[in-house]
Amino acid sequence: DPFPFVGDAVITGSLTISGSQALIMDDENVVLGQNAGGGGIGSGEDGNVIIGKDAAGAGTLANGDDNVVIGHSAGKALTSAVANVIIGNEAGQGLLAGDHNVLIGQNAGDSIQNTHWNVCVGYQAGETMTAGNSNTLIGHFAGNAGYGDNVVGVGKYASRWVIGGDVGVGHEALAKSSGGGNTGVGYYAVRGGASGYTVEAASINNTGIGYSA
């Protein structure tokens, strides 16, 4: 039978409720949700907020501090990550040991593993990127099939396939460009692709500003 409780409660120390619905609240960490936190949080780890079914749920967060993980299966694989913000259904679920990533949106940064300083905001932004650091990808599908470092993609499909050092701002800017070192600002700017587009997909070091530049 349920335990009846009326009134106030004062708990000194930690509170852990096990079972199908997990609840852990101690001096430094908050974990809430079915299988949230998986194998638990190691001693000495602090500043973590983990909320949602299977959030950070695949193992033990043994060497991780200051993570905010909210959403079903968000940050599911986390084990030793530090100072990440992961919010959204299955956002960052492959992240193992990366630091200082911001992944917001369903499947945002879904496949990254040991990367650092990435910002992926939007539905499937940076979804299949497995490697790469210091990328900023904002928008639906922005950078979701690329890899590499120092990429900026702002806009739907922006910088979707790029490999590093690219800047795409605008709807489908650099959407099919895979050469590297390109800058496209504007709708379809330096989009890349088959014959007939401004540049071929594998072209490098191009700059285009304006509609279909």
mmCIF file with all atom_site columns, C-alpha atoms in Angstrom:
data_model
loop_
_atom_site.group_PDB
_atom_site.id
_atom_site.type_symbol
_atom_site.label_atom_id
_atom_site.label_alt_id
_atom_site.label_comp_id
_atom_site.label_asym_id
_atom_site.label_entity_id
_atom_site.label_seq_id
_atom_site.pdbx_PDB_ins_code
_atom_site.Cartn_x
_atom_site.Cartn_y
_atom_site.Cartn_z
_atom_site.occupancy
_atom_site.B_iso_or_equiv
_atom_site.pdbx_formal_charge
_atom_site.auth_seq_id
_atom_site.auth_comp_id
_atom_site.auth_asym_id
_atom_site.auth_atom_id
_atom_site.pdbx_PDB_model_num
ATOM 1   C CA . ASP A 1 1   ? 0.000  0.000  0.000   1.00 0.00 ? 1   ASP A CA 1
ATOM 2   C CA . PRO A 1 2   ? 1.125  3.574  -0.549  1.00 0.00 ? 2   PRO A CA 1
ATOM 3   C CA . PHE A 1 3   ? 2.773  5.218  2.415   1.00 0.00 ? 3   PHE A CA 1
ATOM 4   C CA . PRO A 1 4   ? 0.457  7.966  3.712   1.00 0.00 ? 4   PRO A CA 1
ATOM 5   C CA . PHE A 1 5   ? 2.129  11.228 4.556   1.00 0.00 ? 5   PHE A CA 1
ATOM 6   C CA . VAL A 1 6   ? 0.661  14.523 5.672   1.00 0.00 ? 6   VAL A CA 1
ATOM 7   C CA . GLY A 1 7   ? 2.646  17.507 6.891   1.00 0.00 ? 7   GLY A CA 1
ATOM 8   C CA . ASP A 1 8   ? 6.235  18.595 6.632   1.00 0.00 ? 8   ASP A CA 1
ATOM 9   C CA . ALA A 1 9   ? 9.381  16.503 6.330   1.00 0.00 ? 9   ALA A CA 1
ATOM 10  C CA . VAL A 1 10  ? 12.929 17.441 7.151   1.00 0.00 ? 10  VAL A CA 1
ATOM 11  C CA . ILE A 1 11  ? 15.614 15.253 5.634   1.00 0.00 ? 11  ILE A CA 1
ATOM 12  C CA . THR A 1 12  ? 19.220 15.686 6.595   1.00 0.00 ? 12  THR A CA 1
ATOM 13  C CA . GLY A 1 13  ? 21.619 14.035 4.173   1.00 0.00 ? 13  GLY A CA 1
ATOM 14  C CA . SER A 1 14  ? 20.598 12.333 0.953   1.00 0.00 ? 14  SER A CA 1
ATOM 15  C CA . LEU A 1 15  ? 17.305 10.992 -0.341  1.00 0.00 ? 15  LEU A CA 1
ATOM 16  C CA . THR A 1 16  ? 17.281 8.072  -2.756  1.00 0.00 ? 16  THR A CA 1
ATOM 17  C CA . ILE A 1 17  ? 14.152 6.347  -4.000  1.00 0.00 ? 17  ILE A CA 1
ATOM 18  C CA . SER A 1 18  ? 14.840 3.296  -6.124  1.00 0.00 ? 18  SER A CA 1
ATOM 19  C CA . GLY A 1 19  ? 12.556 1.284  -8.365  1.00 0.00 ? 19  GLY A CA 1
ATOM 20  C CA . SER A 1 20  ? 10.983 2.019  -11.713 1.00 0.00 ? 20  SER A CA 1
ATOM 21  C CA . GLN A 1 21  ? 10.818 5.726  -10.910 1.00 0.00 ? 21  GLN A CA 1
ATOM 22  C CA . ALA A 1 22  ? 14.175 7.027  -9.760  1.00 0.00 ? 22  ALA A CA 1
ATOM 23  C CA . LEU A 1 23  ? 14.626 9.979  -7.470  1.00 0.00 ? 23  LEU A CA 1
ATOM 24  C CA . ILE A 1 24  ? 17.953 11.094 -6.064  1.00 0.00 ? 24  ILE A CA 1
ATOM 25  C CA . MET A 1 25  ? 18.410 14.359 -4.247  1.00 0.00 ? 25  MET A CA 1
ATOM 26  C CA . ASP A 1 26  ? 21.530 15.083 -2.269  1.00 0.00 ? 26  ASP A CA 1
ATOM 27  C CA . ASP A 1 27  ? 23.640 18.106 -1.456  1.00 0.00 ? 27  ASP A CA 1
ATOM 28  C CA . GLU A 1 28  ? 24.875 18.446 -5.034  1.00 0.00 ? 28  GLU A CA 1
ATOM 29  C CA . ASN A 1 29  ? 22.853 16.371 -7.544  1.00 0.00 ? 29  ASN A CA 1
ATOM 30  C CA . VAL A 1 30  ? 19.244 15.984 -8.665  1.00 0.00 ? 30  VAL A CA 1
ATOM 31  C CA . VAL A 1 31  ? 18.146 12.894 -10.601 1.00 0.00 ? 31  VAL A CA 1
ATOM 32  C CA . LEU A 1 32  ? 14.529 12.264 -11.541 1.00 0.00 ? 32  LEU A CA 1
ATOM 33  C CA . GLY A 1 33  ? 12.918 9.787  -13.942 1.00 0.00 ? 33  GLY A CA 1
ATOM 34  C CA . GLN A 1 34  ? 12.711 6.115  -14.802 1.00 0.00 ? 34  GLN A CA 1
ATOM 35  C CA . ASN A 1 35  ? 16.304 4.838  -15.121 1.00 0.00 ? 35  ASN A CA 1
ATOM 36  C CA . ALA A 1 36  ? 17.587 8.414  -15.065 1.00 0.00 ? 36  ALA A CA 1
ATOM 37  C CA . GLY A 1 37  ? 21.219 8.377  -14.073 1.00 0.00 ? 37  GLY A CA 1
ATOM 38  C CA . GLY A 1 38  ? 21.405 4.648  -14.934 1.00 0.00 ? 38  GLY A CA 1
ATOM 39  C CA . GLY A 1 39  ? 24.028 3.154  -12.650 1.00 0.00 ? 39  GLY A CA 1
ATOM 40  C CA . GLY A 1 40  ? 24.088 6.231  -10.463 1.00 0.00 ? 40  GLY A CA 1
ATOM 41  C CA . ILE A 1 41  ? 26.475 9.109  -9.883  1.00 0.00 ? 41  ILE A CA 1
ATOM 42  C CA . GLY A 1 42  ? 29.927 8.451  -8.491  1.00 0.00 ? 42  GLY A CA 1
ATOM 43  C CA . SER A 1 43  ? 31.015 9.811  -5.163  1.00 0.00 ? 43  SER A CA 1
ATOM 44  C CA . GLY A 1 44  ? 32.522 13.251 -5.422  1.00 0.00 ? 44  GLY A CA 1
ATOM 45  C CA . GLU A 1 45  ? 30.568 14.206 -8.545  1.00 0.00 ? 45  GLU A CA 1
ATOM 46  C CA . ASP A 1 46  ? 28.435 17.290 -8.085  1.00 0.00 ? 46  ASP A CA 1
ATOM 47  C CA . GLY A 1 47  ? 26.349 19.933 -9.779  1.00 0.00 ? 47  GLY A CA 1
ATOM 48  C CA . ASN A 1 48  ? 24.463 17.499 -12.018 1.00 0.00 ? 48  ASN A CA 1
ATOM 49  C CA . VAL A 1 49  ? 20.760 17.780 -12.899 1.00 0.00 ? 49  VAL A CA 1
ATOM 50  C CA . ILE A 1 50  ? 19.405 14.734 -14.739 1.00 0.00 ? 50  ILE A CA 1
ATOM 51  C CA . ILE A 1 51  ? 15.699 14.571 -15.563 1.00 0.00 ? 51  ILE A CA 1
ATOM 52  C CA . GLY A 1 52  ? 13.800 12.231 -17.893 1.00 0.00 ? 52  GLY A CA 1
ATOM 53  C CA . LYS A 1 53  ? 13.379 8.570  -18.686 1.00 0.00 ? 53  LYS A CA 1
ATOM 54  C CA . ASP A 1 54  ? 16.808 7.046  -19.458 1.00 0.00 ? 54  ASP A CA 1
ATOM 55  C CA . ALA A 1 55  ? 18.466 10.462 -19.270 1.00 0.00 ? 55  ALA A CA 1
ATOM 56  C CA . ALA A 1 56  ? 22.187 9.731  -18.729 1.00 0.00 ? 56  ALA A CA 1
ATOM 57  C CA . GLY A 1 57  ? 20.884 6.239  -18.206 1.00 0.00 ? 57  GLY A CA 1
ATOM 58  C CA . ALA A 1 58  ? 23.340 3.873  -19.890 1.00 0.00 ? 58  ALA A CA 1
ATOM 59  C CA . GLY A 1 59  ? 26.031 3.774  -17.227 1.00 0.00 ? 59  GLY A CA 1
ATOM 60  C CA . THR A 1 60  ? 27.513 5.391  -14.158 1.00 0.00 ? 60  THR A CA 1
ATOM 61  C CA . LEU A 1 61  ? 28.460 9.059  -14.270 1.00 0.00 ? 61  LEU A CA 1
ATOM 62  C CA . ALA A 1 62  ? 31.772 8.416  -12.569 1.00 0.00 ? 62  ALA A CA 1
ATOM 63  C CA . ASN A 1 63  ? 33.762 11.498 -13.530 1.00 0.00 ? 63  ASN A CA 1
ATOM 64  C CA . GLY A 1 64  ? 31.291 14.199 -14.402 1.00 0.00 ? 64  GLY A CA 1
ATOM 65  C CA . ASP A 1 65  ? 30.305 17.482 -12.814 1.00 0.00 ? 65  ASP A CA 1
ATOM 66  C CA . ASP A 1 66  ? 27.995 20.375 -13.655 1.00 0.00 ? 66  ASP A CA 1
ATOM 67  C CA . ASN A 1 67  ? 25.935 18.664 -16.344 1.00 0.00 ? 67  ASN A CA 1
ATOM 68  C CA . VAL A 1 68  ? 22.317 19.543 -17.090 1.00 0.00 ? 68  VAL A CA 1
ATOM 69  C CA . VAL A 1 69  ? 20.569 16.706 -18.896 1.00 0.00 ? 69  VAL A CA 1
ATOM 70  C CA . ILE A 1 70  ? 16.823 16.918 -19.535 1.00 0.00 ? 70  ILE A CA 1
ATOM 71  C CA . GLY A 1 71  ? 14.739 14.741 -21.850 1.00 0.00 ? 71  GLY A CA 1
ATOM 72  C CA . HIS A 1 72  ? 13.983 11.145 -22.748 1.00 0.00 ? 72  HIS A CA 1
ATOM 73  C CA . SER A 1 73  ? 17.339 9.409  -23.402 1.00 0.00 ? 73  SER A CA 1
ATOM 74  C CA . ALA A 1 74  ? 19.113 12.768 -23.418 1.00 0.00 ? 74  ALA A CA 1
ATOM 75  C CA . GLY A 1 75  ? 22.836 12.316 -22.769 1.00 0.00 ? 75  GLY A CA 1
ATOM 76  C CA . LYS A 1 76  ? 22.164 8.620  -22.411 1.00 0.00 ? 76  LYS A CA 1
ATOM 77  C CA . ALA A 1 77  ? 25.803 7.490  -22.668 1.00 0.00 ? 77  ALA A CA 1
ATOM 78  C CA . LEU A 1 78  ? 27.362 10.087 -20.354 1.00 0.00 ? 78  LEU A CA 1
ATOM 79  C CA . THR A 1 79  ? 30.106 8.662  -18.141 1.00 0.00 ? 79  THR A CA 1
ATOM 80  C CA . SER A 1 80  ? 32.763 11.318 -17.545 1.00 0.00 ? 80  SER A CA 1
ATOM 81  C CA . ALA A 1 81  ? 31.502 14.490 -19.178 1.00 0.00 ? 81  ALA A CA 1
ATOM 82  C CA . VAL A 1 82  ? 31.797 17.930 -17.612 1.00 0.00 ? 82  VAL A CA 1
ATOM 83  C CA . ALA A 1 83  ? 29.704 21.110 -17.909 1.00 0.00 ? 83  ALA A CA 1
ATOM 84  C CA . ASN A 1 84  ? 27.381 20.039 -20.707 1.00 0.00 ? 84  ASN A CA 1
ATOM 85  C CA . VAL A 1 85  ? 23.847 21.286 -21.304 1.00 0.00 ? 85  VAL A CA 1
ATOM 86  C CA . ILE A 1 86  ? 21.750 18.654 -23.077 1.00 0.00 ? 86  ILE A CA 1
ATOM 87  C CA . ILE A 1 87  ? 18.032 19.273 -23.490 1.00 0.00 ? 87  ILE A CA 1
ATOM 88  C CA . GLY A 1 88  ? 15.660 17.411 -25.782 1.00 0.00 ? 88  GLY A CA 1
ATOM 89  C CA . ASN A 1 89  ? 14.440 13.957 -26.682 1.00 0.00 ? 89  ASN A CA 1
ATOM 90  C CA . GLU A 1 90  ? 17.564 11.865 -27.492 1.00 0.00 ? 90  GLU A CA 1
ATOM 91  C CA . ALA A 1 91  ? 19.733 14.965 -27.633 1.00 0.00 ? 91  ALA A CA 1
ATOM 92  C CA . GLY A 1 92  ? 23.416 14.129 -27.200 1.00 0.00 ? 92  GLY A CA 1
ATOM 93  C CA . GLN A 1 93  ? 22.618 10.516 -26.424 1.00 0.00 ? 93  GLN A CA 1
ATOM 94  C CA . GLY A 1 94  ? 25.991 9.320  -27.764 1.00 0.00 ? 94  GLY A CA 1
ATOM 95  C CA . LEU A 1 95  ? 28.118 11.771 -25.780 1.00 0.00 ? 95  LEU A CA 1
ATOM 96  C CA . LEU A 1 96  ? 30.537 9.882  -23.560 1.00 0.00 ? 96  LEU A CA 1
ATOM 97  C CA . ALA A 1 97  ? 33.232 12.172 -22.260 1.00 0.00 ? 97  ALA A CA 1
ATOM 98  C CA . GLY A 1 98  ? 32.970 15.524 -23.992 1.00 0.00 ? 98  GLY A CA 1
ATOM 99  C CA . ASP A 1 99  ? 33.025 18.820 -22.143 1.00 0.00 ? 99  ASP A CA 1
ATOM 100 C CA . HIS A 1 100 ? 31.281 22.186 -22.482 1.00 0.00 ? 100 HIS A CA 1
ATOM 101 C CA . ASN A 1 101 ? 28.803 21.214 -25.186 1.00 0.00 ? 101 ASN A CA 1
ATOM 102 C CA . VAL A 1 102 ? 25.368 22.795 -25.554 1.00 0.00 ? 102 VAL A CA 1
ATOM 103 C CA . LEU A 1 103 ? 22.920 20.470 -27.330 1.00 0.00 ? 103 LEU A CA 1
ATOM 104 C CA . ILE A 1 104 ? 19.310 21.619 -27.430 1.00 0.00 ? 104 ILE A CA 1
ATOM 105 C CA . GLY A 1 105 ? 16.527 20.102 -29.545 1.00 0.00 ? 105 GLY A CA 1
ATOM 106 C CA . GLN A 1 106 ? 15.297 16.662 -30.480 1.00 0.00 ? 106 GLN A CA 1
ATOM 107 C CA . ASN A 1 107 ? 18.293 14.572 -31.637 1.00 0.00 ? 107 ASN A CA 1
ATOM 108 C CA . ALA A 1 108 ? 20.573 17.594 -31.472 1.00 0.00 ? 108 ALA A CA 1
ATOM 109 C CA . GLY A 1 109 ? 24.193 16.385 -31.364 1.00 0.00 ? 109 GLY A CA 1
ATOM 110 C CA . ASP A 1 110 ? 22.780 12.878 -31.236 1.00 0.00 ? 110 ASP A CA 1
ATOM 111 C CA . SER A 1 111 ? 25.966 11.027 -32.280 1.00 0.00 ? 111 SER A CA 1
ATOM 112 C CA . ILE A 1 112 ? 28.845 13.094 -30.931 1.00 0.00 ? 112 ILE A CA 1
ATOM 113 C CA . GLN A 1 113 ? 31.011 11.127 -28.513 1.00 0.00 ? 113 GLN A CA 1
ATOM 114 C CA . ASN A 1 114 ? 34.146 12.768 -27.127 1.00 0.00 ? 114 ASN A CA 1
ATOM 115 C CA . THR A 1 115 ? 33.898 16.278 -28.478 1.00 0.00 ? 115 THR A CA 1
ATOM 116 C CA . HIS A 1 116 ? 34.164 19.678 -26.849 1.00 0.00 ? 116 HIS A CA 1
ATOM 117 C CA . TRP A 1 117 ? 32.804 23.239 -27.130 1.00 0.00 ? 117 TRP A CA 1
ATOM 118 C CA . ASN A 1 118 ? 30.047 22.488 -29.625 1.00 0.00 ? 118 ASN A CA 1
ATOM 119 C CA . VAL A 1 119 ? 26.713 24.309 -29.817 1.00 0.00 ? 119 VAL A CA 1
ATOM 120 C CA . CYS A 1 120 ? 23.921 22.447 -31.606 1.00 0.00 ? 120 CYS A CA 1
ATOM 121 C CA . VAL A 1 121 ? 20.490 24.019 -31.350 1.00 0.00 ? 121 VAL A CA 1
ATOM 122 C CA . GLY A 1 122 ? 17.497 22.839 -33.367 1.00 0.00 ? 122 GLY A CA 1
ATOM 123 C CA . TYR A 1 123 ? 15.816 19.652 -34.489 1.00 0.00 ? 123 TYR A CA 1
ATOM 124 C CA . GLN A 1 124 ? 18.606 17.238 -35.539 1.00 0.00 ? 124 GLN A CA 1
ATOM 125 C CA . ALA A 1 125 ? 21.209 20.002 -35.555 1.00 0.00 ? 125 ALA A CA 1
ATOM 126 C CA . GLY A 1 126 ? 24.585 18.251 -35.729 1.00 0.00 ? 126 GLY A CA 1
ATOM 127 C CA . GLU A 1 127 ? 22.747 14.937 -35.471 1.00 0.00 ? 127 GLU A CA 1
ATOM 128 C CA . THR A 1 128 ? 25.202 12.545 -37.160 1.00 0.00 ? 128 THR A CA 1
ATOM 129 C CA . MET A 1 129 ? 28.388 14.447 -36.360 1.00 0.00 ? 129 MET A CA 1
ATOM 130 C CA . THR A 1 130 ? 30.572 12.004 -34.445 1.00 0.00 ? 130 THR A CA 1
ATOM 131 C CA . ALA A 1 131 ? 33.751 14.083 -34.220 1.00 0.00 ? 131 ALA A CA 1
ATOM 132 C CA . GLY A 1 132 ? 34.564 17.766 -34.241 1.00 0.00 ? 132 GLY A CA 1
ATOM 133 C CA . ASN A 1 133 ? 35.144 20.577 -31.795 1.00 0.00 ? 133 ASN A CA 1
ATOM 134 C CA . SER A 1 134 ? 34.156 24.236 -31.543 1.00 0.00 ? 134 SER A CA 1
ATOM 135 C CA . ASN A 1 135 ? 31.230 24.033 -33.947 1.00 0.00 ? 135 ASN A CA 1
ATOM 136 C CA . THR A 1 136 ? 28.171 26.289 -33.828 1.00 0.00 ? 136 THR A CA 1
ATOM 137 C CA . LEU A 1 137 ? 25.139 24.790 -35.568 1.00 0.00 ? 137 LEU A CA 1
ATOM 138 C CA . ILE A 1 138 ? 21.783 26.484 -35.176 1.00 0.00 ? 138 ILE A CA 1
ATOM 139 C CA . GLY A 1 139 ? 18.672 25.535 -37.125 1.00 0.00 ? 139 GLY A CA 1
ATOM 140 C CA . HIS A 1 140 ? 16.694 22.558 -38.343 1.00 0.00 ? 140 HIS A CA 1
ATOM 141 C CA . PHE A 1 141 ? 19.214 20.011 -39.732 1.00 0.00 ? 141 PHE A CA 1
ATOM 142 C CA . ALA A 1 142 ? 22.070 22.525 -39.486 1.00 0.00 ? 142 ALA A CA 1
ATOM 143 C CA . GLY A 1 143 ? 25.357 20.650 -39.857 1.00 0.00 ? 143 GLY A CA 1
ATOM 144 C CA . ASN A 1 144 ? 23.587 17.373 -39.241 1.00 0.00 ? 144 ASN A CA 1
ATOM 145 C CA . ALA A 1 145 ? 25.703 15.298 -41.647 1.00 0.00 ? 145 ALA A CA 1
ATOM 146 C CA . GLY A 1 146 ? 29.090 17.014 -41.360 1.00 0.00 ? 146 GLY A CA 1
ATOM 147 C CA . TYR A 1 147 ? 32.199 16.597 -39.280 1.00 0.00 ? 147 TYR A CA 1
ATOM 148 C CA . GLY A 1 148 ? 35.315 18.555 -38.458 1.00 0.00 ? 148 GLY A CA 1
ATOM 149 C CA . ASP A 1 149 ? 36.171 21.602 -36.394 1.00 0.00 ? 149 ASP A CA 1
ATOM 150 C CA . ASN A 1 150 ? 35.325 25.311 -36.335 1.00 0.00 ? 150 ASN A CA 1
ATOM 151 C CA . VAL A 1 151 ? 32.153 25.127 -38.415 1.00 0.00 ? 151 VAL A CA 1
ATOM 152 C CA . VAL A 1 152 ? 29.356 27.686 -38.270 1.00 0.00 ? 152 VAL A CA 1
ATOM 153 C CA . GLY A 1 153 ? 25.957 26.782 -39.673 1.00 0.00 ? 153 GLY A CA 1
ATOM 154 C CA . VAL A 1 154 ? 22.969 29.019 -39.023 1.00 0.00 ? 154 VAL A CA 1
ATOM 155 C CA . GLY A 1 155 ? 19.738 28.261 -40.859 1.00 0.00 ? 155 GLY A CA 1
ATOM 156 C CA . LYS A 1 156 ? 17.805 25.229 -42.036 1.00 0.00 ? 156 LYS A CA 1
ATOM 157 C CA . TYR A 1 157 ? 20.246 22.746 -43.635 1.00 0.00 ? 157 TYR A CA 1
ATOM 158 C CA . ALA A 1 158 ? 23.072 25.287 -43.328 1.00 0.00 ? 158 ALA A CA 1
ATOM 159 C CA . SER A 1 159 ? 26.575 23.744 -43.472 1.00 0.00 ? 159 SER A CA 1
ATOM 160 C CA . ARG A 1 160 ? 24.975 20.342 -43.587 1.00 0.00 ? 160 ARG A CA 1
ATOM 161 C CA . TRP A 1 161 ? 27.854 18.307 -45.101 1.00 0.00 ? 161 TRP A CA 1
ATOM 162 C CA . VAL A 1 162 ? 30.890 20.468 -44.409 1.00 0.00 ? 162 VAL A CA 1
ATOM 163 C CA . ILE A 1 163 ? 34.172 19.110 -43.088 1.00 0.00 ? 163 ILE A CA 1
ATOM 164 C CA . GLY A 1 164 ? 35.801 22.008 -41.246 1.00 0.00 ? 164 GLY A CA 1
ATOM 165 C CA . GLY A 1 165 ? 36.515 25.717 -41.210 1.00 0.00 ? 165 GLY A CA 1
ATOM 166 C CA . ASP A 1 166 ? 33.261 26.625 -42.962 1.00 0.00 ? 166 ASP A CA 1
ATOM 167 C CA . VAL A 1 167 ? 30.710 29.364 -42.322 1.00 0.00 ? 167 VAL A CA 1
ATOM 168 C CA . GLY A 1 168 ? 27.200 29.002 -43.696 1.00 0.00 ? 168 GLY A CA 1
ATOM 169 C CA . VAL A 1 169 ? 24.496 31.491 -42.742 1.00 0.00 ? 169 VAL A CA 1
ATOM 170 C CA . GLY A 1 170 ? 21.098 31.288 -44.412 1.00 0.00 ? 170 GLY A CA 1
ATOM 171 C CA . HIS A 1 171 ? 18.648 28.690 -45.641 1.00 0.00 ? 171 HIS A CA 1
ATOM 172 C CA . GLU A 1 172 ? 20.691 25.867 -47.218 1.00 0.00 ? 172 GLU A CA 1
ATOM 173 C CA . ALA A 1 173 ? 23.859 27.964 -47.233 1.00 0.00 ? 173 ALA A CA 1
ATOM 174 C CA . LEU A 1 174 ? 26.662 25.438 -47.851 1.00 0.00 ? 174 LEU A CA 1
ATOM 175 C CA . ALA A 1 175 ? 23.974 22.750 -47.656 1.00 0.00 ? 175 ALA A CA 1
ATOM 176 C CA . LYS A 1 176 ? 25.736 20.389 -50.073 1.00 0.00 ? 176 LYS A CA 1
ATOM 177 C CA . SER A 1 177 ? 29.254 21.770 -49.881 1.00 0.00 ? 177 SER A CA 1
ATOM 178 C CA . SER A 1 178 ? 31.842 19.265 -48.672 1.00 0.00 ? 178 SER A CA 1
ATOM 179 C CA . GLY A 1 179 ? 35.144 20.859 -49.632 1.00 0.00 ? 179 GLY A CA 1
ATOM 180 C CA . GLY A 1 180 ? 36.114 22.881 -46.585 1.00 0.00 ? 180 GLY A CA 1
ATOM 181 C CA . GLY A 1 181 ? 37.102 26.483 -45.943 1.00 0.00 ? 181 GLY A CA 1
ATOM 182 C CA . ASN A 1 182 ? 33.987 27.930 -47.578 1.00 0.00 ? 182 ASN A CA 1
ATOM 183 C CA . THR A 1 183 ? 31.902 30.934 -46.533 1.00 0.00 ? 183 THR A CA 1
ATOM 184 C CA . GLY A 1 184 ? 28.331 31.365 -47.719 1.00 0.00 ? 184 GLY A CA 1
ATOM 185 C CA . VAL A 1 185 ? 25.947 34.023 -46.469 1.00 0.00 ? 185 VAL A CA 1
ATOM 186 C CA . GLY A 1 186 ? 22.469 34.117 -47.942 1.00 0.00 ? 186 GLY A CA 1
ATOM 187 C CA . TYR A 1 187 ? 19.753 31.820 -49.215 1.00 0.00 ? 187 TYR A CA 1
ATOM 188 C CA . TYR A 1 188 ? 21.459 28.930 -51.099 1.00 0.00 ? 188 TYR A CA 1
ATOM 189 C CA . ALA A 1 189 ? 24.812 30.726 -50.850 1.00 0.00 ? 189 ALA A CA 1
ATOM 190 C CA . VAL A 1 190 ? 27.719 28.449 -51.911 1.00 0.00 ? 190 VAL A CA 1
ATOM 191 C CA . ARG A 1 191 ? 25.231 25.629 -51.703 1.00 0.00 ? 191 ARG A CA 1
ATOM 192 C CA . GLY A 1 192 ? 27.378 23.165 -53.630 1.00 0.00 ? 192 GLY A CA 1
ATOM 193 C CA . GLY A 1 193 ? 26.125 20.122 -55.406 1.00 0.00 ? 193 GLY A CA 1
ATOM 194 C CA . ALA A 1 194 ? 25.805 18.781 -58.914 1.00 0.00 ? 194 ALA A CA 1
ATOM 195 C CA . SER A 1 195 ? 26.673 20.659 -62.063 1.00 0.00 ? 195 SER A CA 1
ATOM 196 C CA . GLY A 1 196 ? 24.661 23.831 -62.397 1.00 0.00 ? 196 GLY A CA 1
ATOM 197 C CA . TYR A 1 197 ? 25.133 25.141 -58.891 1.00 0.00 ? 197 TYR A CA 1
ATOM 198 C CA . THR A 1 198 ? 27.481 28.007 -58.102 1.00 0.00 ? 198 THR A CA 1
ATOM 199 C CA . VAL A 1 199 ? 30.216 25.658 -56.916 1.00 0.00 ? 199 VAL A CA 1
ATOM 200 C CA . GLU A 1 200 ? 30.807 21.943 -57.086 1.00 0.00 ? 200 GLU A CA 1
ATOM 201 C CA . ALA A 1 201 ? 30.280 20.074 -53.841 1.00 0.00 ? 201 ALA A CA 1
ATOM 202 C CA . ALA A 1 202 ? 33.980 19.439 -53.166 1.00 0.00 ? 202 ALA A CA 1
ATOM 203 C CA . SER A 1 203 ? 35.218 22.942 -54.002 1.00 0.00 ? 203 SER A CA 1
ATOM 204 C CA . ILE A 1 204 ? 37.289 24.662 -51.303 1.00 0.00 ? 204 ILE A CA 1
ATOM 205 C CA . ASN A 1 205 ? 37.943 28.199 -50.093 1.00 0.00 ? 205 ASN A CA 1
ATOM 206 C CA . ASN A 1 206 ? 34.973 29.862 -51.769 1.00 0.00 ? 206 ASN A CA 1
ATOM 207 C CA . THR A 1 207 ? 33.114 32.941 -50.560 1.00 0.00 ? 207 THR A CA 1
ATOM 208 C CA . GLY A 1 208 ? 29.606 33.830 -51.649 1.00 0.00 ? 208 GLY A CA 1
ATOM 209 C CA . ILE A 1 209 ? 27.286 36.511 -50.273 1.00 0.00 ? 209 ILE A CA 1
ATOM 210 C CA . GLY A 1 210 ? 23.720 36.889 -51.462 1.00 0.00 ? 210 GLY A CA 1
ATOM 211 C CA . TYR A 1 211 ? 20.912 34.826 -52.931 1.00 0.00 ? 211 TYR A CA 1
ATOM 212 C CA . SER A 1 212 ? 22.362 31.718 -54.627 1.00 0.00 ? 212 SER A CA 1
ATOM 213 C CA . ALA A 1 213 ? 25.804 33.333 -54.569 1.00 0.00 ? 213 ALA A CA 1
#
